[in-house]
mmCIF file of C-alpha atoms and ligand atoms in Angstrom:
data_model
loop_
_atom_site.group_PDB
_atom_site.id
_atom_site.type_symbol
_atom_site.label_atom_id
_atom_site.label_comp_id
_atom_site.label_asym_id
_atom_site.label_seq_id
_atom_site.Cartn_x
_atom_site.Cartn_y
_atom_site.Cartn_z
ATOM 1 C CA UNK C 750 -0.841 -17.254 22.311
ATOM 2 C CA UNK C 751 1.741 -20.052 23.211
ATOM 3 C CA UNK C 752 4.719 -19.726 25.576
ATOM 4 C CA UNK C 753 7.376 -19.676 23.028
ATOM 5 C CA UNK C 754 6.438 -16.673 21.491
ATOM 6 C CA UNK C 755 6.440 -14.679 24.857
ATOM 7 C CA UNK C 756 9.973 -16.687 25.325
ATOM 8 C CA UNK C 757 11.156 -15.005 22.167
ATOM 9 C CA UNK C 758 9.423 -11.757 22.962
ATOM 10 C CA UNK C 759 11.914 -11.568 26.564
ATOM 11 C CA UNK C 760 14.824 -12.985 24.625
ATOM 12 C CA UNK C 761 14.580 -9.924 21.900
ATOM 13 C CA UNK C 762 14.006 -7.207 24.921
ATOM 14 C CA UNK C 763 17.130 -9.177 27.030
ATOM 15 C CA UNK C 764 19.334 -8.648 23.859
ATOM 16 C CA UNK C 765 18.825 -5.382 22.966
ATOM 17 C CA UNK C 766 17.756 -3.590 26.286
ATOM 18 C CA UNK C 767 19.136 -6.218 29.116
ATOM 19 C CA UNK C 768 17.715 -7.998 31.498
ATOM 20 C CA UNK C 769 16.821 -5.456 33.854
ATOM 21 C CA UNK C 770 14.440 -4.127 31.394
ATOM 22 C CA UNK C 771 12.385 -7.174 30.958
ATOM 23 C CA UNK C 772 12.112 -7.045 34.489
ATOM 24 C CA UNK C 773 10.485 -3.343 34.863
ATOM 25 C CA UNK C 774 8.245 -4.617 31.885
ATOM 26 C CA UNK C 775 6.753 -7.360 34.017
ATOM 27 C CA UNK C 776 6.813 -5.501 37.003
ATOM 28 C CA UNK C 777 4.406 -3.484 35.099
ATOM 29 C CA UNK C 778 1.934 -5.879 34.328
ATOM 30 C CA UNK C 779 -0.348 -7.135 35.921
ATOM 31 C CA UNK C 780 0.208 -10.679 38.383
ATOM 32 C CA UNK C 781 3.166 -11.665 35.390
ATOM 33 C CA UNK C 782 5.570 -14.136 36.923
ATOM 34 C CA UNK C 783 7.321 -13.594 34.000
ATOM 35 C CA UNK C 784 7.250 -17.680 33.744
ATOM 36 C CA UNK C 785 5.926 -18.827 30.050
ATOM 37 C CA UNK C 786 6.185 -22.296 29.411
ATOM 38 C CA UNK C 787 6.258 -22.898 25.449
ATOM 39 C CA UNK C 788 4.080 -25.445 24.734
ATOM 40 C CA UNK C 789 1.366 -23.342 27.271
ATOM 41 C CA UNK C 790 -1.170 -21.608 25.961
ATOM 42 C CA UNK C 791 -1.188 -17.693 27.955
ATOM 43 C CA UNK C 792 -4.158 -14.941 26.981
ATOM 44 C CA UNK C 793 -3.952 -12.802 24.155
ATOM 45 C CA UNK C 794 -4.583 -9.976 25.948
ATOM 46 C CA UNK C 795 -1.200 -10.928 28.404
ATOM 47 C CA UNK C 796 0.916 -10.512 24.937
ATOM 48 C CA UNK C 797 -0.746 -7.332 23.761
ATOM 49 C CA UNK C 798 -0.386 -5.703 27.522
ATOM 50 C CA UNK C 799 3.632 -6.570 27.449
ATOM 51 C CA UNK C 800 3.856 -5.330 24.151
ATOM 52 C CA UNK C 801 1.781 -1.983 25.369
ATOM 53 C CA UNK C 802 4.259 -1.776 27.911
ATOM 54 C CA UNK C 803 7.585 -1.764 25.868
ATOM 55 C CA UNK C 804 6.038 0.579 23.544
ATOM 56 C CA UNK C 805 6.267 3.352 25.954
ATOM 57 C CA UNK C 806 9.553 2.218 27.522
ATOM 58 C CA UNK C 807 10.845 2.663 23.851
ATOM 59 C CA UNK C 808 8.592 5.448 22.727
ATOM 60 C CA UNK C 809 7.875 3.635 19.722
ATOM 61 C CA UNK C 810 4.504 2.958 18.296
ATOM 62 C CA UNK C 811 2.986 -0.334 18.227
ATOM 63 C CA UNK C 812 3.007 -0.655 15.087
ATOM 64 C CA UNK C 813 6.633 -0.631 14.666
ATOM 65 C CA UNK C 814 7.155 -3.013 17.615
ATOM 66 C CA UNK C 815 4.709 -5.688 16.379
ATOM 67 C CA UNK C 816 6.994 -5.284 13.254
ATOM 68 C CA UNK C 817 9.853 -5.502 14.683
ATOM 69 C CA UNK C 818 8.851 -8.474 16.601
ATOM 70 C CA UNK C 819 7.654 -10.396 13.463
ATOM 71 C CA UNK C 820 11.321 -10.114 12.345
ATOM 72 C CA UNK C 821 13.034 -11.210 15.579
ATOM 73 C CA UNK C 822 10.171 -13.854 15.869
ATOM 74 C CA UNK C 823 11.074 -16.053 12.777
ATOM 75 C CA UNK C 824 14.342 -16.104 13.658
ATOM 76 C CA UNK C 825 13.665 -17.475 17.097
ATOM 77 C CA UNK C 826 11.169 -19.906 15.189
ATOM 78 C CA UNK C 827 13.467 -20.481 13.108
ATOM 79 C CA UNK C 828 16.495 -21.815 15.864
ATOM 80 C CA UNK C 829 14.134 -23.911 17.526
ATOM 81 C CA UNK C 830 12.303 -25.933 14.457
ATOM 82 C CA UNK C 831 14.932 -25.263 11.843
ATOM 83 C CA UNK C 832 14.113 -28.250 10.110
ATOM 84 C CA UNK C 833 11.052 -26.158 8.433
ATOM 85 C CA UNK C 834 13.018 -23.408 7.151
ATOM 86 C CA UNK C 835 16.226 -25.948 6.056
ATOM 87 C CA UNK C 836 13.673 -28.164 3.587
ATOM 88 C CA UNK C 837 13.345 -24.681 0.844
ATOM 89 C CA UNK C 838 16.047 -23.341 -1.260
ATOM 90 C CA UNK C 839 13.777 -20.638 -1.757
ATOM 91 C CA UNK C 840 11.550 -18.324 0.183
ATOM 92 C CA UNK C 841 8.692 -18.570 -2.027
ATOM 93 C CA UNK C 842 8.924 -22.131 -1.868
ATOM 94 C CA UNK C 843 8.939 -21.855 1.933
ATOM 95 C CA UNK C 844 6.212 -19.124 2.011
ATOM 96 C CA UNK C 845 4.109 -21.838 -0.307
ATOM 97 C CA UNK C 846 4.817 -24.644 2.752
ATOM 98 C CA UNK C 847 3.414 -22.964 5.590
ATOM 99 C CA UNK C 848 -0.357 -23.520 5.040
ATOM 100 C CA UNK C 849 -0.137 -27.087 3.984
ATOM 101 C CA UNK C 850 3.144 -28.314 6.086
ATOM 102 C CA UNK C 851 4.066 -25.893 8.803
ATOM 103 C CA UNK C 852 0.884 -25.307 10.569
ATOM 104 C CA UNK C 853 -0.395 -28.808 9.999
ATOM 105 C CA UNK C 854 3.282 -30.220 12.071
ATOM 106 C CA UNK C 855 2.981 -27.112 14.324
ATOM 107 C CA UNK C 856 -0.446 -27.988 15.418
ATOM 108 C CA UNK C 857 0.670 -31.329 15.781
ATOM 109 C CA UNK C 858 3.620 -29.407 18.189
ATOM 110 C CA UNK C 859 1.683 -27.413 19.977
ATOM 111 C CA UNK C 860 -1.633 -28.353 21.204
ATOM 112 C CA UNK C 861 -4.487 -25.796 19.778
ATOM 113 C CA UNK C 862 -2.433 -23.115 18.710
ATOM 114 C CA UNK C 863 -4.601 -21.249 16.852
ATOM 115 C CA UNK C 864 -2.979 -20.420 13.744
ATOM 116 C CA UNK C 865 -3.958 -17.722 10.706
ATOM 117 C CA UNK C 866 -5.222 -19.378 7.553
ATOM 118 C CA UNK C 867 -2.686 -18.841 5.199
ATOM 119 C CA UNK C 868 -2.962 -18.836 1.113
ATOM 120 C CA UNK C 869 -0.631 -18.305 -1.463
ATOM 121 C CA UNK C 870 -1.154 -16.898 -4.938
ATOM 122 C CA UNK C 871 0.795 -16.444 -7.986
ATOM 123 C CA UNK C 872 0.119 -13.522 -9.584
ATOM 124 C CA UNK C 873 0.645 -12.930 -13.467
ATOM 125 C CA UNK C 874 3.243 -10.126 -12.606
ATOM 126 C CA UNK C 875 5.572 -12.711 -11.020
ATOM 127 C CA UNK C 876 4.585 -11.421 -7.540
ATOM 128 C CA UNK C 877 2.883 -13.457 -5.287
ATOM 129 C CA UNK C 878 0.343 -13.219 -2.626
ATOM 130 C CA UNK C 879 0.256 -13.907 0.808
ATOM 131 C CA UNK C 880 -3.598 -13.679 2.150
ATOM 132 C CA UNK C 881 -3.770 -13.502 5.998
ATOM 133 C CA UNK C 882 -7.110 -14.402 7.520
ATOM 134 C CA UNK C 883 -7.407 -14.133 11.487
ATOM 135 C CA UNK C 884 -9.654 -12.798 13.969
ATOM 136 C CA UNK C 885 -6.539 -11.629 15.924
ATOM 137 C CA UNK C 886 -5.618 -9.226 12.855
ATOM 138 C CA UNK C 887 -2.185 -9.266 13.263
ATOM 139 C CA UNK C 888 -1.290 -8.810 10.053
ATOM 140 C CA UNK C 889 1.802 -6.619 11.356
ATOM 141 C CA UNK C 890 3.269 -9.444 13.151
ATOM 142 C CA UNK C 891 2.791 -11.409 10.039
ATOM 143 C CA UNK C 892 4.705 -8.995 8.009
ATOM 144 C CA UNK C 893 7.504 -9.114 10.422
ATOM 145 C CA UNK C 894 7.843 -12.387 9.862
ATOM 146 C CA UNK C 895 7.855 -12.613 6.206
ATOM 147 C CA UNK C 896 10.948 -9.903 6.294
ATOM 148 C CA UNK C 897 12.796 -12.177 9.190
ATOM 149 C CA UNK C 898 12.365 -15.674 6.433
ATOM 150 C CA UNK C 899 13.382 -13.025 3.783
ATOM 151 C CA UNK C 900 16.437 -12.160 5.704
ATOM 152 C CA UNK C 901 16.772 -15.926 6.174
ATOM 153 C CA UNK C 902 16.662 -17.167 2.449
ATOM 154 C CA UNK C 903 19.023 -13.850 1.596
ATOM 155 C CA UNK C 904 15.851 -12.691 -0.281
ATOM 156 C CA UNK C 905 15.003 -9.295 -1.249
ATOM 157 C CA UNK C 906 11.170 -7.891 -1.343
ATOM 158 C CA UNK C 907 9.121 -5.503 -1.762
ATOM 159 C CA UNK C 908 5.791 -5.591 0.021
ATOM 160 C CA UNK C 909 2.619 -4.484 -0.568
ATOM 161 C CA UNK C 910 -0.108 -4.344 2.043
ATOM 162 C CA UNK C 911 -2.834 -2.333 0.090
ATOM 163 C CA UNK C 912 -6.252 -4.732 1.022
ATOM 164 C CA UNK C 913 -6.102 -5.075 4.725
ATOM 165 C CA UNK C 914 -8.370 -6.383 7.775
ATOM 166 C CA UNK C 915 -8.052 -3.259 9.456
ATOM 167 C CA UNK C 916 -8.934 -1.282 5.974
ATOM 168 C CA UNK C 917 -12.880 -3.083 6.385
ATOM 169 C CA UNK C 918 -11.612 -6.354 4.634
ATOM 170 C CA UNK C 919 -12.033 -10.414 5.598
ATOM 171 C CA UNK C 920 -8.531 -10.742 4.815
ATOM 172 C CA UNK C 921 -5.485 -9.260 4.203
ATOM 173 C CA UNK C 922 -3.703 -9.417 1.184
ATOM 174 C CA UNK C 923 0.811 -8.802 1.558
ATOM 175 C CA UNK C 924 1.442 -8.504 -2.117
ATOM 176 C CA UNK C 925 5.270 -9.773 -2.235
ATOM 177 C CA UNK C 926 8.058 -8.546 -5.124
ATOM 178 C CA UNK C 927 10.913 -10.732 -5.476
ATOM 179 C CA UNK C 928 13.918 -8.392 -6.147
ATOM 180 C CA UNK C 929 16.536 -10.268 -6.333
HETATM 181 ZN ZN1 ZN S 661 -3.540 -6.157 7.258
#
């Protein structure tokens, strides 16, 4: 996972808990200096441990961090390549970009970054899918992150999360409802 999204991870913990927090989080990990430099690549495993950790300072369940961090995520995405987000009037028409456009100029960014594969499908209802695909199955994060662009485009949705990775599929399918 690359530096910036630990950078964002400490910069949502500093803002709602203070910096001494973030401090007894890495305190708790193991040999963390705390010191993520964006365009780094740092373990998986380093990311899931500090999330592990906050979990229990909170006494929330993962599940509701990861979430949670999906939604702060974008919008620290979002301040530093804003360009991305400011070429859609739309959050569909976004959503649409990110397989084609985003990850292709964010793996130009950032070298390797091993991204999801994205797809996008209109669906005769006038929803449309999102289909996740990634060994890291974080399909949580990834919902997060939808909800942070909807907040973004003033969008409201409805999401569906029915066929999942971690329900014995390949992929996961976030069924989106535009609402307004
Ligand atoms: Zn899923």
């Amino acid at each position: 996972m690359k530096g910036v999204v630990f950078n964002i991870l400490e910069e949502m913990v500093v803002e709602g808990y203070g910096m001494a927090v973030w401090n007894d989080i890495l305190d708790e990990a193991q040999n963390s200096t705390g010191i993520f430099i964006a365009f780094e690549s740092y373990p998986d495993e380093k990311l899931f441990e500090l999330v592990g950790i906050i979990c229990k300072k909170l006494d929330q369940p993962a599940e509701v961090i990861v979430e949670a961090f999906g939604q702060y995520l974008f919008g620290g995405l979002s301040k530093r390549h804003s360009h991305f987000d400011e070429a859609h009037d739309s959050l569909d028409s976004f959503l649409k970009s990110i397989h084609d456009v985003i990850h292709v100029e964010v793996a130009k960014l950032y070298n390797d970054p091993n991204l999801p594969a994205i797809e996008c499908m209109d669906n005769p209802d006038g929803t449309m899918t999102l289909r996740y695909r990634s060994p890291r199955k974080l399909c949580l994060l990834a919902e997060g992150l939808i909800r942070g662009a909807a907040t973004k485009f003033e969008q409201g949705i409805k999401l569906k999360h029915d066929v999942c990775m971690h329900k014995d599929s390949d992929f996961c399918d976030l069924v989106i409802e535009y609402t307004s």
